[in-house]
Short mmCIF file of C-alpha atoms and ligand atoms in Angstrom, two decimals:
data_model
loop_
_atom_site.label_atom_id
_atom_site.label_comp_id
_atom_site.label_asym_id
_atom_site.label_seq_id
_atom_site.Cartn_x
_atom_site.Cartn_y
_atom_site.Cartn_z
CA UNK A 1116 98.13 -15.27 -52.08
CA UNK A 1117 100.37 -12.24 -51.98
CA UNK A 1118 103.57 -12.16 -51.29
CA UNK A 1119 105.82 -10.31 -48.60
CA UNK A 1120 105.31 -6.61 -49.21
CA UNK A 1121 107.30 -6.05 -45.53
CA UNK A 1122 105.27 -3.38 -44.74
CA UNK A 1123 105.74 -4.17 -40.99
CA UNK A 1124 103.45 -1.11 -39.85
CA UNK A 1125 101.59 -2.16 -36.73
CA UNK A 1126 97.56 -1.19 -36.87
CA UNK A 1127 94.18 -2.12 -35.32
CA UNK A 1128 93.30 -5.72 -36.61
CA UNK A 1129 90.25 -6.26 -38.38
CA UNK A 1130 88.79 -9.18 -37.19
CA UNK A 1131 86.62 -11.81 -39.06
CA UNK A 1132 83.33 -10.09 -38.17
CA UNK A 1133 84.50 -7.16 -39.75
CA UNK A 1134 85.95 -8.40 -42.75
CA UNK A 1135 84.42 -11.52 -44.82
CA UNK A 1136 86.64 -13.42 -46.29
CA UNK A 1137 84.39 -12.88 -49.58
CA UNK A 1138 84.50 -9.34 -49.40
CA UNK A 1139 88.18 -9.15 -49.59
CA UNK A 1140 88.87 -12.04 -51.71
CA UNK A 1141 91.32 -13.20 -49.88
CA UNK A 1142 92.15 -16.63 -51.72
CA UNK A 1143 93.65 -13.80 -54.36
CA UNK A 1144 95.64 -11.25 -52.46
CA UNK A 1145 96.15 -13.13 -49.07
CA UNK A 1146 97.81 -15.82 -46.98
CA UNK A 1147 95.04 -17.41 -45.13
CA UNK A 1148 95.90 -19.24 -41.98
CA UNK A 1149 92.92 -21.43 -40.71
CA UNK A 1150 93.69 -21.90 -36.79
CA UNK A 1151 92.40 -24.34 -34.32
CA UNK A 1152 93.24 -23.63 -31.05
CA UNK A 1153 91.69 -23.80 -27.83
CA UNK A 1154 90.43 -19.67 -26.37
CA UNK A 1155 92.97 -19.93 -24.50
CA UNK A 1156 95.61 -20.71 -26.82
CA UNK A 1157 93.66 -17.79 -28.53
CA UNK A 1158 94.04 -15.84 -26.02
CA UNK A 1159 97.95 -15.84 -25.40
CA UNK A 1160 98.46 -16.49 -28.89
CA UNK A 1161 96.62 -14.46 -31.38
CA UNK A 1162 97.31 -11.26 -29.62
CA UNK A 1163 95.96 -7.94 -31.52
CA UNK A 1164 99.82 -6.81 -31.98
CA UNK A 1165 99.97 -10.28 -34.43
CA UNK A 1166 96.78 -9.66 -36.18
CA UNK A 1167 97.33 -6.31 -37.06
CA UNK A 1168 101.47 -7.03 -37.93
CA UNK A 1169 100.09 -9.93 -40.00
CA UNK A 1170 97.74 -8.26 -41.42
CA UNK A 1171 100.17 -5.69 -42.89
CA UNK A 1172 102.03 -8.52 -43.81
CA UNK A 1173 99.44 -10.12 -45.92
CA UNK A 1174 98.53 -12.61 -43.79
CA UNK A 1175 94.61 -13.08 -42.69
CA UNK A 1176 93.83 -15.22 -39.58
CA UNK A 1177 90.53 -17.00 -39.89
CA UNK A 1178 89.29 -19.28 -36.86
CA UNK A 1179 88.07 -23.02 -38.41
CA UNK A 1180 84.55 -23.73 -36.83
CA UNK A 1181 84.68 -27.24 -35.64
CA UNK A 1182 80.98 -28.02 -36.27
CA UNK A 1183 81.46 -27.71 -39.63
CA UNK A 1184 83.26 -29.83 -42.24
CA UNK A 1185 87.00 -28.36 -42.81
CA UNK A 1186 86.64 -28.92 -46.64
CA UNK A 1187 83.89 -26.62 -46.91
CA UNK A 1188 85.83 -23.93 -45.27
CA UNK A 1189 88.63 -21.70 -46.50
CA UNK A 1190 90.54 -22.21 -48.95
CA UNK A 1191 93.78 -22.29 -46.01
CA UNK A 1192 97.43 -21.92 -47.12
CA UNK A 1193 98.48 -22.95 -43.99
CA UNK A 1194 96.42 -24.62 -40.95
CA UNK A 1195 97.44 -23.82 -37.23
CA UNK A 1196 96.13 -26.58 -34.90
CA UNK A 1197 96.22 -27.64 -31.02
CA UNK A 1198 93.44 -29.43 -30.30
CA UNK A 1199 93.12 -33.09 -28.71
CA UNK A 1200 91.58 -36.12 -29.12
CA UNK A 1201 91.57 -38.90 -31.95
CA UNK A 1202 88.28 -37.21 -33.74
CA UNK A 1203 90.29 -34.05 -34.54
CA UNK A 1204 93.54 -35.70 -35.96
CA UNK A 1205 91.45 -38.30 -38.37
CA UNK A 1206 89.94 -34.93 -39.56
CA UNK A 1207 93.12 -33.30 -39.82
CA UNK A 1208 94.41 -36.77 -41.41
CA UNK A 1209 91.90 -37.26 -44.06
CA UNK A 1210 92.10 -32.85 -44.92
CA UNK A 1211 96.09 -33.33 -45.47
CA UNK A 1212 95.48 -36.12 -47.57
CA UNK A 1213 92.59 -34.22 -49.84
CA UNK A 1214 94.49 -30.94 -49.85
CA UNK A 1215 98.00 -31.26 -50.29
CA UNK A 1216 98.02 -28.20 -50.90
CA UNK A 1217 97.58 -27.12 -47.62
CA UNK A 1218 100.65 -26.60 -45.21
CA UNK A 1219 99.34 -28.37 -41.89
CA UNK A 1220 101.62 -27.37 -39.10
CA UNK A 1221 102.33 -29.97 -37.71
CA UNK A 1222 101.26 -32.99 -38.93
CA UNK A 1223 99.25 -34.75 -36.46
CA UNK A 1224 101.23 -37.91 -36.04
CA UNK A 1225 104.65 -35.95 -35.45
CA UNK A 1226 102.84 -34.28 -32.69
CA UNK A 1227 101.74 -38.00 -31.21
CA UNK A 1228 105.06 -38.52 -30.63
CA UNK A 1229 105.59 -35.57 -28.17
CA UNK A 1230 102.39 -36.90 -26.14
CA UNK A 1231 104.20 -39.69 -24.51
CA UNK A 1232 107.31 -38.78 -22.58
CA UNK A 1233 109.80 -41.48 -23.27
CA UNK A 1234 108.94 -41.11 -26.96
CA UNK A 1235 109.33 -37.03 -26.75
CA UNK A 1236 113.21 -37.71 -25.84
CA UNK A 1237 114.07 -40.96 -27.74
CA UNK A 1238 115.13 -38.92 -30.83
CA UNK A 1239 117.72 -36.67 -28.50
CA UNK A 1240 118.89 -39.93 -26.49
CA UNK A 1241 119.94 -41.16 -30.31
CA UNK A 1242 121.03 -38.09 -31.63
CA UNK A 1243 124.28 -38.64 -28.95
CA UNK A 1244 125.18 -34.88 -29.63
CA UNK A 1245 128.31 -34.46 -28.42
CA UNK A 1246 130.29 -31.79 -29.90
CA UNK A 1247 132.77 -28.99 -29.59
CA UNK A 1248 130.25 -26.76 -27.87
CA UNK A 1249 128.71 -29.04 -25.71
CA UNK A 1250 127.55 -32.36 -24.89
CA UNK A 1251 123.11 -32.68 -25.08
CA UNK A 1252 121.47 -35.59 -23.50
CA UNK A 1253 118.60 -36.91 -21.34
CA UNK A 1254 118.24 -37.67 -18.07
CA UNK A 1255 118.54 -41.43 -17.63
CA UNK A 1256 114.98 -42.48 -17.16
CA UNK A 1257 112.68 -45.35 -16.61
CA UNK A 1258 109.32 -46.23 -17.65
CA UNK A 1259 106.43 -48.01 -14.60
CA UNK A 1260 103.80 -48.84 -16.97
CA UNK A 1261 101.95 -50.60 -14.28
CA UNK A 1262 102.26 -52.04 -10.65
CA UNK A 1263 103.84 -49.63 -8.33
CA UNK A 1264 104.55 -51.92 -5.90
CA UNK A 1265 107.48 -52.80 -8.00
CA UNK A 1266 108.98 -49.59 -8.42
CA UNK A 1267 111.34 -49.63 -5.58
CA UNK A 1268 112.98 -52.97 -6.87
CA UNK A 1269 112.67 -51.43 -10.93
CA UNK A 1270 114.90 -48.07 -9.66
CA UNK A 1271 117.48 -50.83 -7.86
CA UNK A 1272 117.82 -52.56 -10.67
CA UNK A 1273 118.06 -49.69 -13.14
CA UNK A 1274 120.66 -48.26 -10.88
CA UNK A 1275 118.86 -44.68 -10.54
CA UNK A 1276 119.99 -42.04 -8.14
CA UNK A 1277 117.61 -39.97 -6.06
CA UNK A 1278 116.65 -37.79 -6.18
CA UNK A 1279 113.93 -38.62 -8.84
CA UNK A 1280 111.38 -36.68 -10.78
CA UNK A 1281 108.61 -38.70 -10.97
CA UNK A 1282 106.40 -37.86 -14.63
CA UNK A 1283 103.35 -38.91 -16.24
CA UNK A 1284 103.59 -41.20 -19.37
CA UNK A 1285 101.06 -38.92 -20.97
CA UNK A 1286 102.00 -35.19 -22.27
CA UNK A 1287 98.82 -34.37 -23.63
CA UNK A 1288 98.35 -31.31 -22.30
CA UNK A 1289 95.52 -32.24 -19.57
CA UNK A 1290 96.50 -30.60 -15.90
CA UNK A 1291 97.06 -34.56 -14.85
CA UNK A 1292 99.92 -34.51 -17.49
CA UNK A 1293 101.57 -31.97 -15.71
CA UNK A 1294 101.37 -33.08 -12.06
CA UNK A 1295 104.87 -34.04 -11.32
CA UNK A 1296 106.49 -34.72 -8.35
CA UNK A 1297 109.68 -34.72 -6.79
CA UNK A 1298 110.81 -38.60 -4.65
CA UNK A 1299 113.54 -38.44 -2.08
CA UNK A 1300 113.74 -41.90 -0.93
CA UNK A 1301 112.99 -45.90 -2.82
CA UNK A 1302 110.29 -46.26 -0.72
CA UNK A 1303 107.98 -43.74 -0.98
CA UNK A 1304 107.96 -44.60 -4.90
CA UNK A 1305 105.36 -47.21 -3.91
CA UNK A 1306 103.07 -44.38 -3.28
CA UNK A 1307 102.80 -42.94 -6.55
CA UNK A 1308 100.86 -43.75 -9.51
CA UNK A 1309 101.77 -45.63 -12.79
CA UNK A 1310 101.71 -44.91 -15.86
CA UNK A 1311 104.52 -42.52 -14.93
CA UNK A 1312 108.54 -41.74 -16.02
CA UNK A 1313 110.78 -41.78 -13.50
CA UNK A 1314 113.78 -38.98 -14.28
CA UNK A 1315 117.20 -38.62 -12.60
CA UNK A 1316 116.76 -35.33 -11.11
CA UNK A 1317 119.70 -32.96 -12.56
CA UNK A 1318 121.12 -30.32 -10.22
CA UNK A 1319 121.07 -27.00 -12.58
CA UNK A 1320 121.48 -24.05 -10.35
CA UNK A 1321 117.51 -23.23 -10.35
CA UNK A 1322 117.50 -22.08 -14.00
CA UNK A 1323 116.43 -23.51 -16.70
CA UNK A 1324 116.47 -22.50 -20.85
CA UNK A 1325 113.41 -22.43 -22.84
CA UNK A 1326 114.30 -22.57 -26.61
CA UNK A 1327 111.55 -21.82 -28.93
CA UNK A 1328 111.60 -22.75 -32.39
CA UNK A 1329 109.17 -21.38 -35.14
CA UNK A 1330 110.58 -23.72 -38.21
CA UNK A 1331 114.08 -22.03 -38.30
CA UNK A 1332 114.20 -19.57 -35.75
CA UNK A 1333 115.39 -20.28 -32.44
CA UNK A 1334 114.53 -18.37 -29.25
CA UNK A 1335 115.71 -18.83 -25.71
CA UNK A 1336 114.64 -17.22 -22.69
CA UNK A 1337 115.61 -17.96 -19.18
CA UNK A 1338 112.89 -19.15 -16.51
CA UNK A 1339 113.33 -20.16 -12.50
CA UNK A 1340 112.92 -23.82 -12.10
CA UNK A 1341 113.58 -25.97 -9.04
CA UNK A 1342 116.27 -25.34 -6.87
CA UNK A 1343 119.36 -27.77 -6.60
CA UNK A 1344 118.84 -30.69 -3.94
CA UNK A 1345 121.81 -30.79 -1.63
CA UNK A 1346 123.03 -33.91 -0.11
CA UNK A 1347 122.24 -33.26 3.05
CA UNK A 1348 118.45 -32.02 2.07
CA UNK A 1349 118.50 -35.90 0.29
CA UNK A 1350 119.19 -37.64 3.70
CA UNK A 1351 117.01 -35.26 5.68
CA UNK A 1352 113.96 -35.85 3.56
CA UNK A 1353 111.88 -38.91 2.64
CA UNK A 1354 109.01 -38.80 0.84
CA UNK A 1355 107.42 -38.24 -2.20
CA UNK A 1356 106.84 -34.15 -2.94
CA UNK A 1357 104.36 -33.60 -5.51
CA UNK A 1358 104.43 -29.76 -7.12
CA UNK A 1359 102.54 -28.16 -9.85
CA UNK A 1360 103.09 -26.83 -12.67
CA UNK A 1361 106.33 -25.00 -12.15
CA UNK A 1362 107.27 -24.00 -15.70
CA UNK A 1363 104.35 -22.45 -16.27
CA UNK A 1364 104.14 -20.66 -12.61
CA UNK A 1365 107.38 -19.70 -13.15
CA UNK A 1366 109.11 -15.95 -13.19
CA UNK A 1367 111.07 -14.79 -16.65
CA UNK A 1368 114.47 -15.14 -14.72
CA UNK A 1369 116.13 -13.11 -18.34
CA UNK A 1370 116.53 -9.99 -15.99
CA UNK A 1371 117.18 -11.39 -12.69
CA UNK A 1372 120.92 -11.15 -10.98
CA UNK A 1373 121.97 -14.81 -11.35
CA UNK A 1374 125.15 -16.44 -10.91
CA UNK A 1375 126.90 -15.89 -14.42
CA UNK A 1376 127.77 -20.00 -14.77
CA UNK A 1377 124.14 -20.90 -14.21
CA UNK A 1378 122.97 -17.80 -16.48
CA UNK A 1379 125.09 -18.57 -19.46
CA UNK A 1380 123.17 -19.14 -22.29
CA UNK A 1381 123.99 -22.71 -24.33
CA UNK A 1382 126.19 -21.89 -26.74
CA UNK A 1383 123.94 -20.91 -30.15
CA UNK A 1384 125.99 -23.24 -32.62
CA UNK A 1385 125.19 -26.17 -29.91
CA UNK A 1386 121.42 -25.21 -30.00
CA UNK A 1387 121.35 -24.41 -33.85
CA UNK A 1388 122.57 -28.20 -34.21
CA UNK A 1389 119.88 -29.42 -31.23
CA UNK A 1390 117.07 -27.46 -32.98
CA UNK A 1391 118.27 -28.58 -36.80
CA UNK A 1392 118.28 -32.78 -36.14
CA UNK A 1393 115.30 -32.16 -34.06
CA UNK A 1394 113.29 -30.56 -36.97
CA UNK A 1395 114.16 -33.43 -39.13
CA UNK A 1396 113.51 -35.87 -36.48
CA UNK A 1397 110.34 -34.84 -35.32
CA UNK A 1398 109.35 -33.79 -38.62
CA UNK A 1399 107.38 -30.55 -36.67
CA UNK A 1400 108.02 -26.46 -37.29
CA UNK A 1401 106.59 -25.85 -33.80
CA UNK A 1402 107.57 -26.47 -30.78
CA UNK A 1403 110.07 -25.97 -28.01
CA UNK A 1404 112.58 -27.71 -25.49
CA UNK A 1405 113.50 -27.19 -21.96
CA UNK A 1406 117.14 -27.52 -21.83
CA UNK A 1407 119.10 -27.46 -18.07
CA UNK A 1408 122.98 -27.30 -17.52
CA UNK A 1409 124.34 -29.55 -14.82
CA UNK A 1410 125.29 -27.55 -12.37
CA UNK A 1411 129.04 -26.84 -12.16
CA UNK A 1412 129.30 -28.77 -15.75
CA UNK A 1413 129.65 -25.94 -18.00
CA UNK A 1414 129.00 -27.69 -21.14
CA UNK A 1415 126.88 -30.78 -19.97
CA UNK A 1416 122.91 -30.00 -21.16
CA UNK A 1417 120.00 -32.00 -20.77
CA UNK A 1418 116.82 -31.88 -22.22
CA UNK A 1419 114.47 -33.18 -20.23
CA UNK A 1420 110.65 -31.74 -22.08
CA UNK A 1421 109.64 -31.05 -25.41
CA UNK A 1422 106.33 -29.35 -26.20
CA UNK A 1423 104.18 -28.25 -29.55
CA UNK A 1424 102.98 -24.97 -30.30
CA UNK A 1425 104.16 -23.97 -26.80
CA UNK A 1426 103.28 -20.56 -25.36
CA UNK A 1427 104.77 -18.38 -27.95
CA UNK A 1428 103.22 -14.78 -26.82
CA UNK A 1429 105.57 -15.37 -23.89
CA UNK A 1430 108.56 -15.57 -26.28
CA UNK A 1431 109.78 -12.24 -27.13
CA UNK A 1432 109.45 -10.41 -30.67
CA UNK A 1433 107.58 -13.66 -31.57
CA UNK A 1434 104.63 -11.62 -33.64
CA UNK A 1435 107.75 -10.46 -36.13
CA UNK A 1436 109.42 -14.00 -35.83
CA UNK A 1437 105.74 -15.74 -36.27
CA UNK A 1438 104.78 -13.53 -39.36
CA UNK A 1439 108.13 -14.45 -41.13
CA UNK A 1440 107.75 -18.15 -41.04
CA UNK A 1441 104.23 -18.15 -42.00
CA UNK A 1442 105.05 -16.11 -45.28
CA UNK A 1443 108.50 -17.94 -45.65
CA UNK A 1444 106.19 -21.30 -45.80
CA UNK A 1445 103.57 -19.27 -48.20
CA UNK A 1446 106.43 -18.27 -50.87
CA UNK A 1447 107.80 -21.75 -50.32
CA UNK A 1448 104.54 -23.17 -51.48
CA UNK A 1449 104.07 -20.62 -54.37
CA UNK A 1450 107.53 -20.92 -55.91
CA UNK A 1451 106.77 -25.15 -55.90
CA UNK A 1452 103.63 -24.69 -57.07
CA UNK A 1453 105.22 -22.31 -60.27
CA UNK A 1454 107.81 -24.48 -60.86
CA UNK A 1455 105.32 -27.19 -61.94
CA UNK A 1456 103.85 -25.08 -64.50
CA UNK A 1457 104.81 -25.06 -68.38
N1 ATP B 2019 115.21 -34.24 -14.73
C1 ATP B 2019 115.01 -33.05 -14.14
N2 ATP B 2019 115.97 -32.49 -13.39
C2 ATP B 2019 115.76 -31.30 -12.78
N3 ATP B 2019 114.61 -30.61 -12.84
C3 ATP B 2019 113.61 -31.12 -13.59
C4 ATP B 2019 113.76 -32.37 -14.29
N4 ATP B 2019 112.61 -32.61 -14.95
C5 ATP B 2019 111.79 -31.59 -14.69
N5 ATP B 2019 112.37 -30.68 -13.88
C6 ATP B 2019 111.74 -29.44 -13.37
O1 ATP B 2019 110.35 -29.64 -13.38
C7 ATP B 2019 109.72 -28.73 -14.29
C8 ATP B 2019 108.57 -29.41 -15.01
O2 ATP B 2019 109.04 -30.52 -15.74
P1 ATP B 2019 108.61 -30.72 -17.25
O3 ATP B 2019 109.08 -29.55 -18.02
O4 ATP B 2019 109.07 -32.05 -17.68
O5 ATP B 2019 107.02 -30.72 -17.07
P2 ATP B 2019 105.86 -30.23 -18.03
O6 ATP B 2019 104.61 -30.34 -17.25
O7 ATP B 2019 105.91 -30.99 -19.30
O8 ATP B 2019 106.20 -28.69 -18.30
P3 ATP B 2019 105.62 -27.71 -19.44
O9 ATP B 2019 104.64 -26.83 -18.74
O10 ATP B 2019 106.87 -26.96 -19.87
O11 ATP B 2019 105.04 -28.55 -20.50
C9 ATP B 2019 110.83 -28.27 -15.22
O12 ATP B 2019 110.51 -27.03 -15.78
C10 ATP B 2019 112.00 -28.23 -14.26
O13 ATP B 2019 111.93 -27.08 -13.42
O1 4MY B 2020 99.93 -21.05 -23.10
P1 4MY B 2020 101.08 -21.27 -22.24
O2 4MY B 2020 101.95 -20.07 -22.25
O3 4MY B 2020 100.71 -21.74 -20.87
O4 4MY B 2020 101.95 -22.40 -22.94
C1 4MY B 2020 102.23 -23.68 -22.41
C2 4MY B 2020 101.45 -24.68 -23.18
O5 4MY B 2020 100.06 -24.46 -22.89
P2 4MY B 2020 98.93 -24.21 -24.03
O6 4MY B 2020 99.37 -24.79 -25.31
O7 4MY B 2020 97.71 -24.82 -23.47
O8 4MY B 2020 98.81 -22.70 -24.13
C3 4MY B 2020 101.78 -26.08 -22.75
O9 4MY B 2020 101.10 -26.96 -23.60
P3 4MY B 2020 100.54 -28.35 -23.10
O10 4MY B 2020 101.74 -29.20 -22.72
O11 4MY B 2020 99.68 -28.06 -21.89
O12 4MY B 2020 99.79 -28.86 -24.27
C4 4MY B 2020 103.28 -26.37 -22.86
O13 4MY B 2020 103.67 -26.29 -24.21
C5 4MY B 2020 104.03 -25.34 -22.04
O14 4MY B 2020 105.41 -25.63 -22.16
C6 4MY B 2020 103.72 -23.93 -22.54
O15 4MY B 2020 104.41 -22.99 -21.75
P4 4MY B 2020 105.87 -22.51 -22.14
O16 4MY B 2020 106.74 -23.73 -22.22
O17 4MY B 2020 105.85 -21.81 -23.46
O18 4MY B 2020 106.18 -21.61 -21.02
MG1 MG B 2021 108.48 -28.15 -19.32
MG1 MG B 2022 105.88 -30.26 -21.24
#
């Protein structure tokens, strides 16, 4: 491993074809990052502007071949992952516990936790930060594991207002994890299908923030979400509305001429706090939240989704952001590592 030289020059990326990790000894002058992502994460990702920056960094991406055991490949510094399914985290499980001296980002349990969506917000229900800057919560929420016959009589009973933003249990990245929909009236709850979360929907002006966090940086960008539901829209309309994936649809709305209340960023000590519990919480380096403002509330935020290794290339000046954590965890490791020695 070498350490920052921040030479930050941006040139053409070799990739692994062209360079063998043999050839340029890389386990001596190098950070090696194993990743194991999907070609699309690839895609958005591991764009040839963070190759090539990382590579003048000191930092070599290799791609881990699943059909081959992970031991046998490398040696990794750090390993990148987002991948699914109970096969991949054993392997992930039994690697962190044979090479501890591998960073895994994240570790594969943490990220569990974010795959069910009354877990993903317990830890920010119980954090109860309320503070000078703001006050961050989550919209009150109920969980239909089964039977939805009994939802109407459930949201009675919980005392839930419409309208409500009706969830799946499971975030696990599938397109049926993000089929949402939007209910305007008890009954038509009946029609939709468990196991689901049932979310006050929160009136934010249409906007929503998208704070990304790359261990301790923080990012936030502004995106279009749904538009406020009036009162008179609520007693005009019944039924259930299902929509897709909005967030992802969704325009950038950092340049667009918005209302300055609705615009206004949360204040950064607020989200430096958010982010700084949440990293201890979650025990994870990678992720990000979705954070609205009540409408006319100035300093009333919820958080209502939290997702790993989210879509970082859309995140701006994330190669430089990216690069920096990866080495920050690399001298981490090699100052530890030093320390131990005579
Ligand atoms: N409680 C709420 N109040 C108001 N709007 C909401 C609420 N929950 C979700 N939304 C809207 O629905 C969108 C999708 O919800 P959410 O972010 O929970 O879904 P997701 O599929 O996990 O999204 P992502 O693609 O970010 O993972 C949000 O971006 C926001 O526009
Ligand atoms: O790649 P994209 O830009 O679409 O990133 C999205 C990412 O998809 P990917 O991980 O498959 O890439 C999603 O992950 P899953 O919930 O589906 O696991 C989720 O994290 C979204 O919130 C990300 O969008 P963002 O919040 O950053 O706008
Ligand atoms: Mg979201
Ligand atoms: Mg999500």
């Amino acid at each position: 491993m070498r350490l920052n030289d921040d030479n930050d020059e941006e040139e053409g990326p070799k990739t692994m074809s062209q360079c063998s990790i043999g050839h340029l000894q890389p386990e001596k002058s190098f950070v090696i990052v194993g990743y194991a992502l999907t070609s699309k994460k690839v895609e958005s990702f591991l764009k040839p502007k963070l190759e090539g920056l990382a590579r003048n960094k000191g930092i070599l991406f290799v791609a881990i071949d699943q059909n081959r055991p992970l031991s046998d490949q490398g040696p990794f510094d750090i390993v990148l992952h987002k991948l699914t399914g109970k096969e991949w985290r054993q392997i992930l499980e039994e690697y962190r516990r044979t090479h501890p001296e591998v960073t895994v980002l994240d570790p594969p349990d943490a990220i569990q936790h974010l795959h069910n969506r009354q877990s993903m917000l317990q830890c920010v229900a119980d954090m109860n930060l309320s503070e000078t800057y703001g006050k961050v919560g989550v919209p009150r929420q109920l969980v239909i594991k089964r039977d939805s016959s009994s939802i109407p009589d459930a949201v009675t009973k919980a005392g839930l207002i419409l309208p409500l933003v009706a969830k799946p249990l499971v975030a696990d990245g599938s397109a049926k994890s993000h089929e949402l929909s939007l209910a305007y009236d008890e009954y038509s709850l009946q029609k939709l299908e468990p196991p689901l979360v049932l979310q006050e929907f929160v009136n934010h002006g249409g906007v929503l923030f998208k704070v990304y966090i790359v261990g301790e940086a923080i990012k936030v960008v502004r995106r279009f979400s749904l538009p406020d539901v009036t009162k008179r829209e609520l007693s005009k309309n019944a039924g259930v509305f299902r929509f897709p994936r909005v967030s992802c649809a969704a325009a950038s709305a950092d340049d667009a001429d918005l209302d300055p209340s609705v615009a206004e960023l949360p204040p950064r000590p607020l989200l430096e706090r958010l982010a700084k519990e949440l990293r201890r919480r979650l025990g994870l380096r990678l992720f990000n939240l979705d954070i609205i403002r009540e409408h006319g509330r100035r300093d009333h935020f919820y958080v209502i989704d939290i997702n790993y290794f989210p879509g970082y290339g859309k995140m701006p000046g994330y190669e430089h952001i990216f690069t920096d954590f990866l080495l920050s965890l690399a001298q981490s490791r090699y100052k530890k590592v030093n320390s131990w020695k005579p």
